[in-house]
Short mmCIF file of C-alpha atoms in Angstrom, two decimals:
data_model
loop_
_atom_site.label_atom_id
_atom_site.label_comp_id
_atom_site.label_asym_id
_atom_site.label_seq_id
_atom_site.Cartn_x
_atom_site.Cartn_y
_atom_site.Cartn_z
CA UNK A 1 0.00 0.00 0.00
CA UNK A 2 1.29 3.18 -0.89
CA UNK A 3 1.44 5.76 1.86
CA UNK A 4 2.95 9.32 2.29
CA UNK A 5 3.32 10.38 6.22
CA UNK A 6 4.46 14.05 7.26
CA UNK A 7 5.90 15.08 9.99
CA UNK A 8 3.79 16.62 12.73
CA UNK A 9 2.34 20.35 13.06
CA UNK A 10 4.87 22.90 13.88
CA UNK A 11 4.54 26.36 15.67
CA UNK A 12 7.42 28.48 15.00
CA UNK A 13 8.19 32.50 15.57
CA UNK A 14 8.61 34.68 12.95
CA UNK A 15 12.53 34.49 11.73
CA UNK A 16 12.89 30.72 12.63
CA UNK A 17 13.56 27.82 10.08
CA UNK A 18 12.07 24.75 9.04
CA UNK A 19 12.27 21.68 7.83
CA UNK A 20 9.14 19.27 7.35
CA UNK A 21 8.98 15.83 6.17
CA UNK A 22 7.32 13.58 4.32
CA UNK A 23 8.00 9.70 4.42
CA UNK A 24 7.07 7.57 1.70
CA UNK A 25 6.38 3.58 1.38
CA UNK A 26 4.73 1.01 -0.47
CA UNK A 27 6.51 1.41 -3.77
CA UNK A 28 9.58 2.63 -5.41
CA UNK A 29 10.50 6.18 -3.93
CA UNK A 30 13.50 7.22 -6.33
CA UNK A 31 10.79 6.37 -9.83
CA UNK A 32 8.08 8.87 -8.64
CA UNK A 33 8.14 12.70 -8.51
CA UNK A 34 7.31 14.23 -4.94
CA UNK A 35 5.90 17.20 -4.86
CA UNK A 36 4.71 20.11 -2.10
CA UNK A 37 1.08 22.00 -1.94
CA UNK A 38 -0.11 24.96 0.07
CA UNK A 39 -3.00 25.48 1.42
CA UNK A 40 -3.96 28.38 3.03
CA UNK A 41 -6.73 29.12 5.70
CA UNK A 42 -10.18 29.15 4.20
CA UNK A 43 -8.45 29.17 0.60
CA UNK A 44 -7.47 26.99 -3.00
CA UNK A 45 -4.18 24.50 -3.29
CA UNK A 46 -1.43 26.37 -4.37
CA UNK A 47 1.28 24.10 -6.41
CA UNK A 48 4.86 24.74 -4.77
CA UNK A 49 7.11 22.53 -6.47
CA UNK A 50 8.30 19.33 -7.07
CA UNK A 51 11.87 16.80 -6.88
CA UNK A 52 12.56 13.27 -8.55
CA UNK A 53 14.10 11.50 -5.94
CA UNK A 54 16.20 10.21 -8.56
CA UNK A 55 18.30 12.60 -9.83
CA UNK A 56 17.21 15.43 -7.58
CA UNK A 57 15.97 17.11 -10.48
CA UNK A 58 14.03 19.77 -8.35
CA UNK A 59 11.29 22.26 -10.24
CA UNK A 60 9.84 25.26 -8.37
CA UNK A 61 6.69 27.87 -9.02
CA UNK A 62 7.88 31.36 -9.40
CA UNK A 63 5.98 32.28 -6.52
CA UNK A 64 7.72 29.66 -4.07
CA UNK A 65 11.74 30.12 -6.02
CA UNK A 66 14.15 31.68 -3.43
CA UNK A 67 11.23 31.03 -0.41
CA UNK A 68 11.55 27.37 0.43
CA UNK A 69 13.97 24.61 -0.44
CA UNK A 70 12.79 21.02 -1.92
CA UNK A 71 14.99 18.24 -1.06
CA UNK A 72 15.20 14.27 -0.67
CA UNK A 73 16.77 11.74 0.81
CA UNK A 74 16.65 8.90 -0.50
CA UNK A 75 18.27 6.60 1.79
CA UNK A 76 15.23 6.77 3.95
CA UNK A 77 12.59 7.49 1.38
CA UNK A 78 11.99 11.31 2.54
CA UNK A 79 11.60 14.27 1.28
CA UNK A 80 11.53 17.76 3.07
CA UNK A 81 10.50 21.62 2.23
CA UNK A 82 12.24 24.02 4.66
CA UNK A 83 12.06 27.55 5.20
CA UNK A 84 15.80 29.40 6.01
CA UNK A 85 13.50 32.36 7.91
CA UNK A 86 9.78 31.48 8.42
CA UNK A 87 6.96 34.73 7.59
CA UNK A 88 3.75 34.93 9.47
CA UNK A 89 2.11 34.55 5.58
CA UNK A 90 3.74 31.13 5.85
CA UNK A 91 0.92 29.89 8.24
CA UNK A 92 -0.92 27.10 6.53
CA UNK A 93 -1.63 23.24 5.42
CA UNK A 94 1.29 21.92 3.74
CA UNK A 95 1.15 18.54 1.59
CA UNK A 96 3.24 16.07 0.08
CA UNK A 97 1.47 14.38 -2.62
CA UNK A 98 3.11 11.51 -5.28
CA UNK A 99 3.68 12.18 -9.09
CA UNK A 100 2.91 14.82 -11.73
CA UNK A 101 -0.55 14.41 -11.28
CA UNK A 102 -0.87 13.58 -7.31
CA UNK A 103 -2.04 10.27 -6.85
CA UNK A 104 -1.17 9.73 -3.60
CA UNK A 105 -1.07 12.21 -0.81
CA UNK A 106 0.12 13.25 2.44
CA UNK A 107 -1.82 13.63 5.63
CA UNK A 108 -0.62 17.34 5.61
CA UNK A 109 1.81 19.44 8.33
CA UNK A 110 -0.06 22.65 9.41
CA UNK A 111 2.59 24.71 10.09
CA UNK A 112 1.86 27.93 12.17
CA UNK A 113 3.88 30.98 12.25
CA UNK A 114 3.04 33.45 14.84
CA UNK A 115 4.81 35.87 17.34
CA UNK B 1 1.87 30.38 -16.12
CA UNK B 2 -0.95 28.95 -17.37
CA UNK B 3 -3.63 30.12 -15.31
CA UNK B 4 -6.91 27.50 -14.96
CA UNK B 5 -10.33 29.25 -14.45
CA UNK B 6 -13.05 26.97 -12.87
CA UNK B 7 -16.84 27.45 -12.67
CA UNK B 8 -19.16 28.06 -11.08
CA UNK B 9 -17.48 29.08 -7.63
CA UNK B 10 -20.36 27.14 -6.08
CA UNK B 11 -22.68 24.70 -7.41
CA UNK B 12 -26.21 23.89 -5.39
CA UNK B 13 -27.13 20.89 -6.66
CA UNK B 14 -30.10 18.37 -4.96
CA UNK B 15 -29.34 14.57 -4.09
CA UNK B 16 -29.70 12.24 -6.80
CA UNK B 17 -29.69 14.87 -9.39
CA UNK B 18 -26.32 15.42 -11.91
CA UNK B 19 -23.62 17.93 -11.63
CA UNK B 20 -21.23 19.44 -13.82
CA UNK B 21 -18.54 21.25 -13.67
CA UNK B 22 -16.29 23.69 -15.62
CA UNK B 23 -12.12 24.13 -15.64
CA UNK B 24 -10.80 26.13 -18.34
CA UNK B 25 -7.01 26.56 -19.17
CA UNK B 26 -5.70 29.80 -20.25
CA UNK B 27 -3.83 28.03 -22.85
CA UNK B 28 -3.95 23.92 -24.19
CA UNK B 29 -2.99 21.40 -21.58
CA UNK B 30 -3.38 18.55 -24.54
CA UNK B 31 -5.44 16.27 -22.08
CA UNK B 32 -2.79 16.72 -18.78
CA UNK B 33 -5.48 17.63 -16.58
CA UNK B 34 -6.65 16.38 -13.06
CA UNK B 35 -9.59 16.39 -10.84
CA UNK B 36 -9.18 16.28 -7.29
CA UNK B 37 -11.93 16.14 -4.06
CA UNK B 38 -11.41 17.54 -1.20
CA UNK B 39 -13.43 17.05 2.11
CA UNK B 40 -13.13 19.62 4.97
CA UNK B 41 -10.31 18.55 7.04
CA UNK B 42 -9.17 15.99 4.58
CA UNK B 43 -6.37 15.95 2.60
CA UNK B 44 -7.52 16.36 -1.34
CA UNK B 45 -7.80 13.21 -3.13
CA UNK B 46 -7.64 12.68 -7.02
CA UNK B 47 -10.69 11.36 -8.86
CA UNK B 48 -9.46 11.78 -12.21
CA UNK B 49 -6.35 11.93 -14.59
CA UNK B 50 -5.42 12.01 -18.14
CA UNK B 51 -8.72 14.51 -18.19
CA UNK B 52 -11.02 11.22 -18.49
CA UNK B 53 -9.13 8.32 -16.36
CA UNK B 54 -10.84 7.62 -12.77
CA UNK B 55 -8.01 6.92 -10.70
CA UNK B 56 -8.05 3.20 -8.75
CA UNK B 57 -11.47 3.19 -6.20
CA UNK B 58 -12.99 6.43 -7.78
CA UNK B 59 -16.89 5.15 -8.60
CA UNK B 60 -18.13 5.39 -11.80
CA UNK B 61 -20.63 8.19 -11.23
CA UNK B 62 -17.90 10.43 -11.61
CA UNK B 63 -16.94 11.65 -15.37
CA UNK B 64 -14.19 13.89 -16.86
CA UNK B 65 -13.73 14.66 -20.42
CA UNK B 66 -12.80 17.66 -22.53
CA UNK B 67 -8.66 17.93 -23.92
CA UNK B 68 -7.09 21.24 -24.91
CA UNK B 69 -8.68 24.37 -22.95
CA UNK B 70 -11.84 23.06 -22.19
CA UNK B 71 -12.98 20.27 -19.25
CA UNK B 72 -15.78 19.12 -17.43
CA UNK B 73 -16.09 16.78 -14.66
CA UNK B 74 -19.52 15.32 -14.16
CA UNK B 75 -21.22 13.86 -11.53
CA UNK B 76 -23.86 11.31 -12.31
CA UNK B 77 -26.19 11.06 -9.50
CA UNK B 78 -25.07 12.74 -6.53
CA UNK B 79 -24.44 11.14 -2.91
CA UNK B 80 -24.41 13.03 0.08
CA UNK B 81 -20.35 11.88 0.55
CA UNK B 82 -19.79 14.09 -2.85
CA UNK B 83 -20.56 17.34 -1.36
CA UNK B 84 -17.05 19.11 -1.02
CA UNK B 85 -14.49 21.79 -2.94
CA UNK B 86 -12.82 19.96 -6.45
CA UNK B 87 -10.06 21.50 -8.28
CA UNK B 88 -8.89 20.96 -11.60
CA UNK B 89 -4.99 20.93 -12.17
CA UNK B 90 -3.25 21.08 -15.36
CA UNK B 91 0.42 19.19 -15.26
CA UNK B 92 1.02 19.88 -19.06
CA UNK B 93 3.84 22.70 -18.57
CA UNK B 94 5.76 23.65 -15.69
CA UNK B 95 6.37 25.04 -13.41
CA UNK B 96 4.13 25.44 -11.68
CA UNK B 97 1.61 22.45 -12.76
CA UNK B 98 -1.40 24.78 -11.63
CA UNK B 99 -4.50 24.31 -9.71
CA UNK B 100 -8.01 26.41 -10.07
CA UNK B 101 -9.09 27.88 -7.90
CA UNK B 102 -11.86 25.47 -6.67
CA UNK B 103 -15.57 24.18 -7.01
CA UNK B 104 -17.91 24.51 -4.06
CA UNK B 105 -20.54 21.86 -4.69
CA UNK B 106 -22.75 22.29 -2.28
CA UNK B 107 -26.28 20.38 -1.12
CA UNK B 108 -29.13 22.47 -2.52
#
């Protein structure tokens, strides 16, 4: 059975950095894109980018270049998205869903960024 | 980017009746194109792929078709467990693959 399990909700300040996880199992995890989705309070999925795990070929939307990092390791079937200095605008749902289109999905991390 | 429009925001639609919805791209996606429900609380979950592929479980009262710019997902006969948000995605050129901006179908 294929299955994709994040890590657990964060609360952060402000300034701090990230890193969030998401574990997958059940098939082959270097042959299948990963890829990361936002989802804001009360609002749409927002498509953040995506990583094959086996090249690290890593693709990101305009609006997330230069705001997060997309990473994998493949030794433990993971991949991450981290933050270097975390925004309060960075407060939402965060997924990890399998393949171009997104087959298989994540639980989601709700990551909260507050003072 | 290629920016997908969906309609209506929100659909009222009876049990047991048919529902159909709209997801247009702002240029062709060939048929690249995904539906996806999602439940409050839930994480989404795709119903179909390939614009007209239901994805493994997905029953058959759900229906995509359309290729270029222009899609519709339809909804045969409506069960109370359908009543969520769906979004369309288009994973034809990147990045980003992009979502609309959602489908309220709602119990009327």
């Amino acid at each position: 059975e294929v299955q994709l399990v994040q890590s657990g909700a964060e609360v952060k300040k402000p300034g701090e950095s990230l890193k969030i996880s998401c574990k997958g199992s059940g098939y082959s995890f270097t042959n299948y894109w990963i890829g990361w989705v936002r989802q804001m309070p009360g609002k749409g999925l927002e498509w953040m980018g995506i990583l094959y795990p086996g090249d690290s070929d890593t693709r990101y939307s305009p609006s997330f270049q230069g705001q997060v990092t997309i990473s994998a390791d493949k030794s433990i079937s993971t991949a991450y998205l981290q933050w270097s200095s975390l925004k309060a605008s960075d407060t939402a749902m965060y997924y990890c869903a399998r393949e171009t289109y997104f087959d298989y999905w994540g639980q989601g991390t709700l990551v909260t960024v507050s003072s | 980017e290629i920016v997908m429009t969906q309609s209506p925001a929100t659909l009222s639609v009876s049990p047991g009746e048919r529902a159909t919805l709209s997801c247009r791209a702002s240029q062709s996606v060939s048929s690249n194109l995904a539906w996806y429900q999602q439940k409050p609380g839930q994480a989404p979950r795709l119903l179909i792929y390939g614009a007209s592929t239901r994805a493994t479980g997905i029953p058959a009262r759900f229906g995509g078709s359309g290729s270029g710019t222009e899609f519709t997902l339809t909804i045969s006969s409506l069960q109370s467990e359908d009543f969520a948000v769906y979004y369309c995605q288009q994973y034809n050129n990147w990045p980003p693959y992009t979502f609309g901006q959602g489908t309220k179908l709602e119990i009327k």
